[in-house]
């Protein structure tokens, strides 16, 4: 009887682990589908563009003749290859899938997929980068008026905590 019970437990565990693996694969697939719809594979694009710009600026700074543009192209290609090794989608994707499966249930990911496949979801994906950039610009513009106030408060706090702060140092006694 004990062997039969042990065998039943082993079979139940094997079935459960198979279900967990199936659930994990399905959860991962939902995360991958969402990441595709969210254009997560393009997350590194600004970094690539910034590095390309750095090389182009350095090329201009050296006052290299146009005949040396092939050298620039060669180094930009090498930089792209280095970035691919560090942040290429094939490097990021497994960690991104883990991040999203840890943060969202499979049902939530499926709901996100439905949303991003909808006309409104596609519009959100199209407009959100612009809206985010404009929001940051608005915030920055509003923040500028607070900078002098915050700096004065920092100075006032420093003076209150250290009355000698900001005063000329007294000559050293001999």
PDB file of C-alpha atoms in Angstrom:
ATOM      1  CA  UNK A   1       0.000   0.000   0.000  1.00  0.00           C
ATOM      2  CA  UNK A   2       2.837   2.395   0.829  1.00  0.00           C
ATOM      3  CA  UNK A   3       4.441   1.738  -2.568  1.00  0.00           C
ATOM      4  CA  UNK A   4       1.140   2.397  -4.296  1.00  0.00           C
ATOM      5  CA  UNK A   5       0.755   5.664  -2.395  1.00  0.00           C
ATOM      6  CA  UNK A   6       4.351   6.673  -3.265  1.00  0.00           C
ATOM      7  CA  UNK A   7       3.717   5.796  -6.905  1.00  0.00           C
ATOM      8  CA  UNK A   8       0.520   7.884  -6.930  1.00  0.00           C
ATOM      9  CA  UNK A   9       2.356  10.817  -5.364  1.00  0.00           C
ATOM     10  CA  UNK A  10       5.157  10.506  -7.939  1.00  0.00           C
ATOM     11  CA  UNK A  11       2.669  10.413 -10.822  1.00  0.00           C
ATOM     12  CA  UNK A  12       0.793  13.402  -9.397  1.00  0.00           C
ATOM     13  CA  UNK A  13       4.038  15.358  -9.036  1.00  0.00           C
ATOM     14  CA  UNK A  14       5.086  14.479 -12.580  1.00  0.00           C
ATOM     15  CA  UNK A  15       1.725  15.629 -13.926  1.00  0.00           C
ATOM     16  CA  UNK A  16       1.858  18.803 -11.884  1.00  0.00           C
ATOM     17  CA  UNK A  17       5.389  19.617 -13.034  1.00  0.00           C
ATOM     18  CA  UNK A  18       4.317  19.020 -16.638  1.00  0.00           C
ATOM     19  CA  UNK A  19       1.412  21.413 -16.113  1.00  0.00           C
ATOM     20  CA  UNK A  20       3.771  23.990 -14.546  1.00  0.00           C
ATOM     21  CA  UNK A  21       6.077  23.720 -17.548  1.00  0.00           C
ATOM     22  CA  UNK A  22       3.125  24.115 -19.913  1.00  0.00           C
ATOM     23  CA  UNK A  23       1.837  27.073 -17.899  1.00  0.00           C
ATOM     24  CA  UNK A  24       5.310  28.630 -17.913  1.00  0.00           C
ATOM     25  CA  UNK A  25       5.675  28.158 -21.668  1.00  0.00           C
ATOM     26  CA  UNK A  26       2.243  29.694 -22.258  1.00  0.00           C
ATOM     27  CA  UNK A  27       2.991  32.573 -19.871  1.00  0.00           C
ATOM     28  CA  UNK A  28       6.328  33.183 -21.628  1.00  0.00           C
ATOM     29  CA  UNK A  29       4.597  33.089 -25.031  1.00  0.00           C
ATOM     30  CA  UNK A  30       2.083  35.696 -23.853  1.00  0.00           C
ATOM     31  CA  UNK A  31       4.919  37.902 -22.627  1.00  0.00           C
ATOM     32  CA  UNK A  32       6.781  37.527 -25.929  1.00  0.00           C
ATOM     33  CA  UNK A  33       3.667  38.413 -27.921  1.00  0.00           C
ATOM     34  CA  UNK A  34       3.129  41.511 -25.790  1.00  0.00           C
ATOM     35  CA  UNK A  35       6.781  42.545 -26.163  1.00  0.00           C
ATOM     36  CA  UNK A  36       6.479  42.268 -29.953  1.00  0.00           C
ATOM     37  CA  UNK A  37       3.338  44.425 -29.954  1.00  0.00           C
ATOM     38  CA  UNK A  38       5.016  46.910 -27.598  1.00  0.00           C
ATOM     39  CA  UNK A  39       8.011  47.163 -29.981  1.00  0.00           C
ATOM     40  CA  UNK A  40      10.332  46.207 -27.137  1.00  0.00           C
ATOM     41  CA  UNK A  41      12.860  45.020 -29.718  1.00  0.00           C
ATOM     42  CA  UNK A  42      13.340  48.717 -30.566  1.00  0.00           C
ATOM     43  CA  UNK A  43      14.257  49.779 -27.014  1.00  0.00           C
ATOM     44  CA  UNK A  44      17.947  49.952 -27.876  1.00  0.00           C
ATOM     45  CA  UNK A  45      17.464  52.065 -31.010  1.00  0.00           C
ATOM     46  CA  UNK A  46      18.121  55.413 -29.266  1.00  0.00           C
ATOM     47  CA  UNK A  47      21.380  54.040 -27.873  1.00  0.00           C
ATOM     48  CA  UNK A  48      22.483  52.885 -31.317  1.00  0.00           C
ATOM     49  CA  UNK A  49      21.595  56.277 -32.766  1.00  0.00           C
ATOM     50  CA  UNK A  50      23.476  58.112 -30.017  1.00  0.00           C
ATOM     51  CA  UNK A  51      26.608  56.013 -30.549  1.00  0.00           C
ATOM     52  CA  UNK A  52      26.407  56.549 -34.326  1.00  0.00           C
ATOM     53  CA  UNK A  53      26.139  60.285 -33.691  1.00  0.00           C
ATOM     54  CA  UNK A  54      29.160  60.197 -31.364  1.00  0.00           C
ATOM     55  CA  UNK A  55      31.264  58.573 -34.093  1.00  0.00           C
ATOM     56  CA  UNK A  56      30.018  61.058 -36.712  1.00  0.00           C
ATOM     57  CA  UNK A  57      30.846  63.986 -34.427  1.00  0.00           C
ATOM     58  CA  UNK A  58      34.311  62.607 -33.728  1.00  0.00           C
ATOM     59  CA  UNK A  59      34.813  62.153 -37.468  1.00  0.00           C
ATOM     60  CA  UNK A  60      33.945  65.827 -37.992  1.00  0.00           C
ATOM     61  CA  UNK A  61      36.162  66.946 -35.101  1.00  0.00           C
ATOM     62  CA  UNK A  62      39.176  65.235 -36.653  1.00  0.00           C
ATOM     63  CA  UNK A  63      38.478  67.183 -39.853  1.00  0.00           C
ATOM     64  CA  UNK A  64      38.920  63.968 -41.789  1.00  0.00           C
ATOM     65  CA  UNK A  65      38.379  64.324 -45.522  1.00  0.00           C
ATOM     66  CA  UNK A  66      35.272  62.846 -47.116  1.00  0.00           C
ATOM     67  CA  UNK A  67      37.515  60.259 -48.732  1.00  0.00           C
ATOM     68  CA  UNK A  68      37.926  58.715 -45.250  1.00  0.00           C
ATOM     69  CA  UNK A  69      34.166  58.168 -44.748  1.00  0.00           C
ATOM     70  CA  UNK A  70      34.735  54.419 -45.196  1.00  0.00           C
ATOM     71  CA  UNK A  71      36.761  54.505 -41.958  1.00  0.00           C
ATOM     72  CA  UNK A  72      33.806  56.108 -40.163  1.00  0.00           C
ATOM     73  CA  UNK A  73      31.432  53.522 -41.615  1.00  0.00           C
ATOM     74  CA  UNK A  74      33.727  50.701 -40.547  1.00  0.00           C
ATOM     75  CA  UNK A  75      33.927  51.924 -36.955  1.00  0.00           C
ATOM     76  CA  UNK A  76      30.198  52.563 -36.782  1.00  0.00           C
ATOM     77  CA  UNK A  77      29.608  48.971 -37.904  1.00  0.00           C
ATOM     78  CA  UNK A  78      32.028  47.719 -35.222  1.00  0.00           C
ATOM     79  CA  UNK A  79      30.219  49.803 -32.606  1.00  0.00           C
ATOM     80  CA  UNK A  80      26.872  48.353 -33.742  1.00  0.00           C
ATOM     81  CA  UNK A  81      28.300  44.851 -33.387  1.00  0.00           C
ATOM     82  CA  UNK A  82      29.509  45.650 -29.866  1.00  0.00           C
ATOM     83  CA  UNK A  83      26.078  47.026 -28.967  1.00  0.00           C
ATOM     84  CA  UNK A  84      24.431  43.937 -30.449  1.00  0.00           C
ATOM     85  CA  UNK A  85      26.540  41.812 -28.103  1.00  0.00           C
ATOM     86  CA  UNK A  86      25.470  43.894 -25.100  1.00  0.00           C
ATOM     87  CA  UNK A  87      21.913  45.044 -25.782  1.00  0.00           C
ATOM     88  CA  UNK A  88      20.796  43.327 -28.967  1.00  0.00           C
ATOM     89  CA  UNK A  89      17.243  42.020 -28.773  1.00  0.00           C
ATOM     90  CA  UNK A  90      18.471  38.430 -28.635  1.00  0.00           C
ATOM     91  CA  UNK A  91      20.382  39.399 -25.459  1.00  0.00           C
ATOM     92  CA  UNK A  92      17.561  41.395 -23.868  1.00  0.00           C
ATOM     93  CA  UNK A  93      14.574  39.234 -24.784  1.00  0.00           C
ATOM     94  CA  UNK A  94      15.038  36.417 -22.218  1.00  0.00           C
ATOM     95  CA  UNK A  95      15.402  38.908 -19.371  1.00  0.00           C
ATOM     96  CA  UNK A  96      12.499  41.006 -20.645  1.00  0.00           C
ATOM     97  CA  UNK A  97      10.281  37.910 -20.781  1.00  0.00           C
ATOM     98  CA  UNK A  98      11.265  37.086 -17.178  1.00  0.00           C
ATOM     99  CA  UNK A  99      10.567  40.665 -16.119  1.00  0.00           C
ATOM    100  CA  UNK A 100       7.119  40.713 -17.687  1.00  0.00           C
ATOM    101  CA  UNK A 101       6.122  37.227 -16.516  1.00  0.00           C
ATOM    102  CA  UNK A 102       7.189  38.182 -12.990  1.00  0.00           C
ATOM    103  CA  UNK A 103       5.245  41.444 -13.168  1.00  0.00           C
ATOM    104  CA  UNK A 104       2.063  40.311 -14.932  1.00  0.00           C
ATOM    105  CA  UNK A 105      -0.046  37.188 -14.816  1.00  0.00           C
ATOM    106  CA  UNK A 106      -0.671  35.336 -18.039  1.00  0.00           C
ATOM    107  CA  UNK A 107      -4.244  36.635 -18.083  1.00  0.00           C
ATOM    108  CA  UNK A 108      -3.029  40.210 -17.681  1.00  0.00           C
ATOM    109  CA  UNK A 109      -0.543  39.752 -20.512  1.00  0.00           C
ATOM    110  CA  UNK A 110      -3.286  38.336 -22.737  1.00  0.00           C
ATOM    111  CA  UNK A 111      -5.448  41.352 -21.885  1.00  0.00           C
ATOM    112  CA  UNK A 112      -2.559  43.668 -22.764  1.00  0.00           C
ATOM    113  CA  UNK A 113      -2.111  41.836 -26.070  1.00  0.00           C
ATOM    114  CA  UNK A 114      -5.828  42.278 -26.840  1.00  0.00           C
ATOM    115  CA  UNK A 115      -5.549  45.973 -26.060  1.00  0.00           C
ATOM    116  CA  UNK A 116      -2.421  46.551 -28.160  1.00  0.00           C
ATOM    117  CA  UNK A 117      -3.969  44.651 -31.056  1.00  0.00           C
ATOM    118  CA  UNK A 118      -7.021  46.950 -30.930  1.00  0.00           C
ATOM    119  CA  UNK A 119      -7.182  50.210 -32.923  1.00  0.00           C
ATOM    120  CA  UNK A 120      -6.804  52.244 -29.717  1.00  0.00           C
ATOM    121  CA  UNK A 121      -3.867  50.120 -28.577  1.00  0.00           C
ATOM    122  CA  UNK A 122      -2.110  50.631 -31.925  1.00  0.00           C
ATOM    123  CA  UNK A 123      -2.747  54.379 -31.633  1.00  0.00           C
ATOM    124  CA  UNK A 124      -1.297  54.387 -28.110  1.00  0.00           C
ATOM    125  CA  UNK A 125       1.845  52.669 -29.406  1.00  0.00           C
ATOM    126  CA  UNK A 126       2.111  55.190 -32.227  1.00  0.00           C
ATOM    127  CA  UNK A 127       1.465  58.324 -30.148  1.00  0.00           C
ATOM    128  CA  UNK A 128       2.994  57.454 -26.782  1.00  0.00           C
ATOM    129  CA  UNK A 129       6.635  58.292 -27.626  1.00  0.00           C
ATOM    130  CA  UNK A 130       5.592  61.799 -28.729  1.00  0.00           C
ATOM    131  CA  UNK A 131       3.260  62.253 -25.771  1.00  0.00           C
ATOM    132  CA  UNK A 132       5.957  61.088 -23.362  1.00  0.00           C
ATOM    133  CA  UNK A 133       8.531  63.454 -24.875  1.00  0.00           C
ATOM    134  CA  UNK A 134       6.107  66.387 -24.804  1.00  0.00           C
ATOM    135  CA  UNK A 135       5.151  65.556 -21.207  1.00  0.00           C
ATOM    136  CA  UNK A 136       8.818  65.595 -20.219  1.00  0.00           C
ATOM    137  CA  UNK A 137       9.303  68.970 -21.953  1.00  0.00           C
ATOM    138  CA  UNK A 138       6.241  70.435 -20.193  1.00  0.00           C
ATOM    139  CA  UNK A 139       7.461  69.160 -16.841  1.00  0.00           C
ATOM    140  CA  UNK A 140      10.960  70.526 -17.466  1.00  0.00           C
ATOM    141  CA  UNK A 141       9.582  73.942 -18.423  1.00  0.00           C
ATOM    142  CA  UNK A 142       7.426  74.098 -15.285  1.00  0.00           C
ATOM    143  CA  UNK A 143      10.286  72.831 -13.139  1.00  0.00           C
ATOM    144  CA  UNK A 144      12.570  75.689 -14.182  1.00  0.00           C
ATOM    145  CA  UNK A 145      10.500  78.149 -12.155  1.00  0.00           C
ATOM    146  CA  UNK A 146      11.051  76.056  -9.024  1.00  0.00           C
ATOM    147  CA  UNK A 147      14.833  75.726  -9.375  1.00  0.00           C
ATOM    148  CA  UNK A 148      15.729  79.128  -7.852  1.00  0.00           C
ATOM    149  CA  UNK A 149      13.312  78.518  -4.963  1.00  0.00           C
ATOM    150  CA  UNK A 150      14.719  75.047  -4.288  1.00  0.00           C
ATOM    151  CA  UNK A 151      18.316  76.363  -4.494  1.00  0.00           C
ATOM    152  CA  UNK A 152      17.486  79.144  -1.990  1.00  0.00           C
ATOM    153  CA  UNK A 153      15.881  76.602   0.337  1.00  0.00           C
ATOM    154  CA  UNK A 154      19.024  74.455   0.122  1.00  0.00           C
ATOM    155  CA  UNK A 155      21.169  77.500   0.947  1.00  0.00           C
ATOM    156  CA  UNK A 156      18.878  78.473   3.846  1.00  0.00           C
ATOM    157  CA  UNK A 157      18.975  74.947   5.263  1.00  0.00           C
ATOM    158  CA  UNK A 158      22.751  74.855   4.958  1.00  0.00           C
ATOM    159  CA  UNK A 159      23.042  78.188   6.817  1.00  0.00           C
ATOM    160  CA  UNK A 160      20.686  76.990   9.543  1.00  0.00           C
ATOM    161  CA  UNK A 161      22.600  73.745  10.008  1.00  0.00           C
ATOM    162  CA  UNK A 162      26.045  75.346   9.731  1.00  0.00           C
ATOM    163  CA  UNK A 163      26.049  79.061  10.557  1.00  0.00           C
ATOM    164  CA  UNK A 164      29.651  79.301   9.297  1.00  0.00           C
ATOM    165  CA  UNK A 165      28.751  78.004   5.850  1.00  0.00           C
ATOM    166  CA  UNK A 166      29.157  80.610   3.157  1.00  0.00           C
ATOM    167  CA  UNK A 167      31.203  82.950   5.364  1.00  0.00           C
ATOM    168  CA  UNK A 168      34.810  83.677   4.608  1.00  0.00           C
ATOM    169  CA  UNK A 169      37.096  81.478   6.602  1.00  0.00           C
ATOM    170  CA  UNK A 170      38.718  83.257   9.531  1.00  0.00           C
ATOM    171  CA  UNK A 171      42.476  83.627   9.271  1.00  0.00           C
ATOM    172  CA  UNK A 172      44.329  80.810  10.972  1.00  0.00           C
ATOM    173  CA  UNK A 173      45.745  81.688  14.408  1.00  0.00           C
ATOM    174  CA  UNK A 174      49.460  81.464  14.885  1.00  0.00           C
TER     175      UNK A 174
END
